[in-house]
Amino acid sequence: MGNNIIKLNKLQKSFGDVEVLKDITMTISEGEVVSVIGSSGSGKSTMLRCINLLEEPTGGDILYHDKSIMDSSFNENEYRAKVGMVFQQFNLFNNLSILENCIVGQVKVLKRNRDEAEKIAREYLSKVGMEGYINAKPSQISGGQKQRVAIARALSMNPEVLLFDEPTSALDPEMVGEVLNVMEDLAKSGITMVVVTHEMDFAKDVSTRVCFMDKGVIAEIGTPKEIFENPKNERTKEFLTRFRNN
């Protein structure tokens, strides 16, 4: 694995009196695919939203290439372009065509000229199998297609890391596969990914590491083999047993 890209150092997040993240320490290195698993409410999505500065941490630090992203001199917009996010609910602009959805951020944030942005957008839409829909509006395509467009949009910004927040949980079961296939191809291409997911097969087969969160802490982190075949923590064992029996 390559250099450390993101490092969480004793990260904490509270909402009022509720401590959602307690002392999270973890490093994400270049080329890794880290799957984050755990019950609802264990803090997985909050951790992701803190990494992307959609939530402001209440304590600890997040380092990007050894620089603190909490520092007032840190350029948040540049950082957000480098750390892309794919949401559960797609977050596409409904009034823009599929192609425009993938162009707008490049032009506004990266200041690319329109022709270059369009070329890049088309390339990534083609990569996720959506080139035939560039003139459609989001309302005209299925959930699985929307999520593939959202992935193409994130890739168009040439991010260094892609964060996925339960990217398949809003999809009908038959659409989950098409999105997971795209994500698996991305993982093979070497892009660094952090994926909060309920898809245990993806976590097991595609990840380089699996992080099990429980009640706001990282209860256990290891290779898929360690976590799925030989979990050390009782809570991890319970969680996986419950999952297998579903």
Tab-separated table of C-alpha atoms in Angstrom:
chain	number	residue	atom	x	y	z
A	1	MET	CA	0.000	0.000	0.000
A	2	GLY	CA	1.108	3.546	-0.720
A	3	ASN	CA	1.442	6.610	1.447
A	4	ASN	CA	-0.984	7.602	4.167
A	5	ILE	CA	-3.591	9.927	2.739
A	6	ILE	CA	-5.996	10.468	5.629
A	7	LYS	CA	-5.373	9.947	9.299
A	8	LEU	CA	-8.039	10.177	11.995
A	9	ASN	CA	-6.520	10.965	15.345
A	10	LYS	CA	-8.740	10.519	18.427
A	11	LEU	CA	-11.683	11.865	16.428
A	12	GLN	CA	-14.796	12.738	18.454
A	13	LYS	CA	-18.204	14.010	17.492
A	14	SER	CA	-21.123	14.867	19.746
A	15	PHE	CA	-24.579	16.137	18.897
A	16	GLY	CA	-25.636	17.941	22.058
A	17	ASP	CA	-25.076	15.495	24.907
A	18	VAL	CA	-24.965	12.476	22.632
A	19	GLU	CA	-21.453	11.303	21.874
A	20	VAL	CA	-21.646	9.660	18.463
A	21	LEU	CA	-17.917	9.172	17.851
A	22	LYS	CA	-15.530	8.456	20.707
A	23	ASP	CA	-11.824	8.492	20.106
A	24	ILE	CA	-11.604	7.151	16.535
A	25	THR	CA	-8.052	6.588	15.328
A	26	MET	CA	-7.404	5.120	11.899
A	27	THR	CA	-5.204	5.608	8.846
A	28	ILE	CA	-6.291	5.319	5.224
A	29	SER	CA	-3.476	4.628	2.772
A	30	GLU	CA	-3.239	5.077	-0.967
A	31	GLY	CA	-4.919	2.280	-2.935
A	32	GLU	CA	-6.814	0.844	0.026
A	33	VAL	CA	-10.471	-0.130	-0.005
A	34	VAL	CA	-11.710	0.141	3.575
A	35	SER	CA	-15.225	-1.157	4.250
A	36	VAL	CA	-16.869	0.196	7.392
A	37	ILE	CA	-19.518	-2.111	8.839
A	38	GLY	CA	-21.638	-2.095	11.994
A	39	SER	CA	-25.191	-1.676	13.238
A	40	SER	CA	-27.259	1.405	12.460
A	41	GLY	CA	-26.358	4.174	14.861
A	42	SER	CA	-22.806	2.966	15.441
A	43	GLY	CA	-21.364	6.194	13.998
A	44	LYS	CA	-20.278	4.962	10.544
A	45	SER	CA	-21.904	7.703	8.458
A	46	THR	CA	-20.976	10.392	10.979
A	47	MET	CA	-17.332	9.369	10.692
A	48	LEU	CA	-17.530	9.676	6.909
A	49	ARG	CA	-19.240	13.062	7.135
A	50	CYS	CA	-16.506	14.294	9.483
A	51	ILE	CA	-13.813	13.139	7.041
A	52	ASN	CA	-15.535	15.201	4.347
A	53	LEU	CA	-16.130	18.159	6.720
A	54	LEU	CA	-19.891	17.921	6.253
A	55	GLU	CA	-19.887	17.609	10.038
A	56	GLU	CA	-17.416	19.458	12.198
A	57	PRO	CA	-15.601	17.175	14.649
A	58	THR	CA	-15.936	18.100	18.332
A	59	GLY	CA	-12.521	16.737	19.253
A	60	GLY	CA	-9.392	15.117	17.912
A	61	ASP	CA	-7.969	15.780	14.466
A	62	ILE	CA	-8.130	14.709	10.834
A	63	LEU	CA	-4.929	14.888	8.816
A	64	TYR	CA	-4.765	14.950	5.030
A	65	HIS	CA	-1.205	14.267	3.863
A	66	ASP	CA	-0.107	15.101	7.412
A	67	LYS	CA	-1.817	18.512	7.388
A	68	SER	CA	-4.691	19.131	9.778
A	69	ILE	CA	-7.941	19.807	7.932
A	70	MET	CA	-9.192	21.545	11.105
A	71	ASP	CA	-6.604	24.283	10.684
A	72	SER	CA	-8.150	27.643	9.807
A	73	SER	CA	-5.702	28.111	6.907
A	74	PHE	CA	-6.744	24.818	5.322
A	75	ASN	CA	-8.474	25.110	1.919
A	76	GLU	CA	-11.756	23.212	2.327
A	77	ASN	CA	-12.875	23.496	-1.295
A	78	GLU	CA	-9.655	22.049	-2.659
A	79	TYR	CA	-9.859	19.286	-0.095
A	80	ARG	CA	-13.468	18.434	-0.954
A	81	ALA	CA	-12.490	18.131	-4.610
A	82	LYS	CA	-9.779	15.645	-3.598
A	83	VAL	CA	-12.024	13.676	-1.246
A	84	GLY	CA	-15.162	12.841	-3.223
A	85	MET	CA	-18.386	11.656	-1.645
A	86	VAL	CA	-21.115	9.389	-2.996
A	87	PHE	CA	-24.300	9.631	-0.932
A	88	GLN	CA	-27.084	7.224	-0.110
A	89	GLN	CA	-29.643	9.507	-1.784
A	90	PHE	CA	-27.532	10.369	-4.894
A	91	ASN	CA	-27.799	14.180	-4.371
A	92	LEU	CA	-27.987	14.854	-8.108
A	93	PHE	CA	-29.266	18.204	-9.398
A	94	ASN	CA	-32.733	17.329	-10.693
A	95	ASN	CA	-32.955	20.349	-12.984
A	96	LEU	CA	-29.721	19.479	-14.835
A	97	SER	CA	-29.099	16.777	-17.412
A	98	ILE	CA	-26.906	13.799	-16.517
A	99	LEU	CA	-24.024	15.311	-18.471
A	100	GLU	CA	-24.419	18.732	-16.796
A	101	ASN	CA	-24.469	17.062	-13.376
A	102	CYS	CA	-20.988	15.756	-14.121
A	103	ILE	CA	-19.697	19.033	-15.592
A	104	VAL	CA	-20.859	21.665	-13.125
A	105	GLY	CA	-18.442	20.877	-10.263
A	106	GLN	CA	-15.469	20.639	-12.591
A	107	VAL	CA	-16.139	24.093	-14.024
A	108	LYS	CA	-17.056	25.785	-10.738
A	109	VAL	CA	-14.575	24.213	-8.354
A	110	LEU	CA	-11.694	23.037	-10.531
A	111	LYS	CA	-12.080	25.951	-12.999
A	112	ARG	CA	-11.775	23.602	-15.970
A	113	ASN	CA	-12.937	24.948	-19.299
A	114	ARG	CA	-16.219	23.604	-20.536
A	115	ASP	CA	-14.847	21.443	-23.372
A	116	GLU	CA	-12.358	19.695	-21.127
A	117	ALA	CA	-15.001	19.183	-18.413
A	118	GLU	CA	-17.414	17.690	-20.938
A	119	LYS	CA	-14.772	15.326	-22.302
A	120	ILE	CA	-13.927	14.105	-18.783
A	121	ALA	CA	-17.623	13.782	-17.839
A	122	ARG	CA	-18.343	11.693	-20.935
A	123	GLU	CA	-15.364	9.463	-20.230
A	124	TYR	CA	-16.548	8.645	-16.694
A	125	LEU	CA	-20.207	8.301	-17.684
A	126	SER	CA	-19.051	5.789	-20.255
A	127	LYS	CA	-16.994	4.001	-17.586
A	128	VAL	CA	-20.123	3.464	-15.442
A	129	GLY	CA	-22.262	2.491	-18.448
A	130	MET	CA	-24.342	5.694	-18.537
A	131	GLU	CA	-23.108	7.351	-21.755
A	132	GLY	CA	-26.423	6.603	-23.468
A	133	TYR	CA	-28.300	8.814	-20.986
A	134	ILE	CA	-26.326	12.050	-21.055
A	135	ASN	CA	-29.333	14.186	-22.073
A	136	ALA	CA	-31.748	12.600	-19.601
A	137	LYS	CA	-32.758	14.267	-16.352
A	138	PRO	CA	-32.316	12.358	-13.066
A	139	SER	CA	-36.100	11.889	-12.787
A	140	GLN	CA	-36.042	9.831	-15.996
A	141	ILE	CA	-33.609	7.149	-14.815
A	142	SER	CA	-33.675	4.388	-12.196
A	143	GLY	CA	-32.102	4.537	-8.739
A	144	GLY	CA	-29.236	2.281	-9.767
A	145	GLN	CA	-28.555	4.495	-12.772
A	146	LYS	CA	-28.669	7.621	-10.607
A	147	GLN	CA	-26.091	6.139	-8.279
A	148	ARG	CA	-23.841	5.260	-11.212
A	149	VAL	CA	-24.130	8.872	-12.423
A	150	ALA	CA	-23.295	10.085	-8.906
A	151	ILE	CA	-20.150	7.923	-8.995
A	152	ALA	CA	-19.210	9.300	-12.438
A	153	ARG	CA	-19.765	12.825	-11.122
A	154	ALA	CA	-17.452	12.184	-8.161
A	155	LEU	CA	-14.805	10.630	-10.448
A	156	SER	CA	-14.950	13.603	-12.829
A	157	MET	CA	-13.330	15.685	-10.096
A	158	ASN	CA	-10.293	13.348	-10.150
A	159	PRO	CA	-10.470	12.693	-6.433
A	160	GLU	CA	-7.688	11.044	-4.527
A	161	VAL	CA	-10.130	9.308	-2.197
A	162	LEU	CA	-13.777	8.375	-2.704
A	163	LEU	CA	-16.082	8.099	0.300
A	164	PHE	CA	-19.255	6.051	-0.146
A	165	ASP	CA	-22.041	6.457	2.406
A	166	GLU	CA	-24.201	3.332	2.121
A	167	PRO	CA	-24.387	3.767	-1.654
A	168	THR	CA	-26.799	0.858	-2.177
A	169	SER	CA	-29.165	1.177	0.774
A	170	ALA	CA	-31.724	3.346	-1.061
A	171	LEU	CA	-31.814	1.005	-4.061
A	172	ASP	CA	-34.202	-1.778	-5.007
A	173	PRO	CA	-32.507	-5.166	-4.544
A	174	GLU	CA	-32.174	-5.804	-8.282
A	175	MET	CA	-30.258	-2.537	-8.741
A	176	VAL	CA	-27.728	-3.141	-5.991
A	177	GLY	CA	-25.589	-5.428	-8.154
A	178	GLU	CA	-25.078	-2.907	-10.943
A	179	VAL	CA	-23.722	-0.328	-8.496
A	180	LEU	CA	-21.539	-2.830	-6.635
A	181	ASN	CA	-20.073	-3.960	-9.969
A	182	VAL	CA	-19.042	-0.395	-10.779
A	183	MET	CA	-17.521	-0.035	-7.303
A	184	GLU	CA	-15.645	-3.309	-7.677
A	185	ASP	CA	-14.172	-2.137	-10.989
A	186	LEU	CA	-13.109	1.105	-9.303
A	187	ALA	CA	-11.445	-0.817	-6.496
A	188	LYS	CA	-9.495	-2.856	-9.075
A	189	SER	CA	-8.403	0.349	-10.803
A	190	GLY	CA	-6.564	1.321	-7.615
A	191	ILE	CA	-8.541	4.332	-6.394
A	192	THR	CA	-8.599	4.723	-2.612
A	193	MET	CA	-12.084	4.070	-1.228
A	194	VAL	CA	-13.804	4.178	2.144
A	195	VAL	CA	-17.175	2.454	1.952
A	196	VAL	CA	-19.821	2.449	4.671
A	197	THR	CA	-21.903	-0.553	3.677
A	198	HIS	CA	-24.352	-3.286	4.664
A	199	GLU	CA	-23.190	-5.405	1.729
A	200	MET	CA	-21.131	-8.040	3.512
A	201	ASP	CA	-20.058	-9.808	0.316
A	202	PHE	CA	-18.566	-6.570	-0.972
A	203	ALA	CA	-16.791	-6.016	2.361
A	204	LYS	CA	-15.497	-9.577	2.305
A	205	ASP	CA	-14.485	-9.864	-1.354
A	206	VAL	CA	-13.403	-6.374	-2.404
A	207	SER	CA	-11.942	-4.648	0.684
A	208	THR	CA	-8.323	-4.584	1.680
A	209	ARG	CA	-9.432	-3.881	5.271
A	210	VAL	CA	-12.699	-4.069	7.171
A	211	CYS	CA	-13.487	-1.764	10.062
A	212	PHE	CA	-16.241	-2.824	12.475
A	213	MET	CA	-17.766	0.069	14.415
A	214	ASP	CA	-19.865	-0.304	17.513
A	215	LYS	CA	-21.360	2.452	19.694
A	216	GLY	CA	-19.056	5.150	18.350
A	217	VAL	CA	-15.766	3.287	18.540
A	218	ILE	CA	-13.777	1.101	16.171
A	219	ALA	CA	-14.283	-2.229	17.900
A	220	GLU	CA	-12.094	-4.120	15.460
A	221	ILE	CA	-10.208	-3.519	12.231
A	222	GLY	CA	-8.364	-6.051	10.091
A	223	THR	CA	-8.216	-7.863	6.788
A	224	PRO	CA	-11.507	-9.340	5.505
A	225	LYS	CA	-10.170	-12.778	6.397
A	226	GLU	CA	-9.418	-11.733	9.999
A	227	ILE	CA	-12.767	-10.016	10.515
A	228	PHE	CA	-15.029	-12.535	8.782
A	229	GLU	CA	-13.252	-15.770	9.630
A	230	ASN	CA	-11.625	-15.056	12.945
A	231	PRO	CA	-13.116	-12.001	14.693
A	232	LYS	CA	-11.560	-11.325	18.104
A	233	ASN	CA	-14.156	-8.974	19.512
A	234	GLU	CA	-17.393	-10.404	20.984
A	235	ARG	CA	-19.464	-7.608	19.436
A	236	THR	CA	-18.010	-8.309	15.996
A	237	LYS	CA	-18.874	-11.986	16.391
A	238	GLU	CA	-22.435	-11.165	17.452
A	239	PHE	CA	-22.924	-8.702	14.600
A	240	LEU	CA	-21.664	-11.125	11.959
A	241	THR	CA	-23.693	-14.021	13.352
A	242	ARG	CA	-26.816	-11.875	13.255
A	243	PHE	CA	-26.012	-10.877	9.702
A	244	ARG	CA	-25.457	-14.430	8.535
A	245	ASN	CA	-28.763	-15.498	10.024
A	246	ASN	CA	-30.765	-12.802	8.258
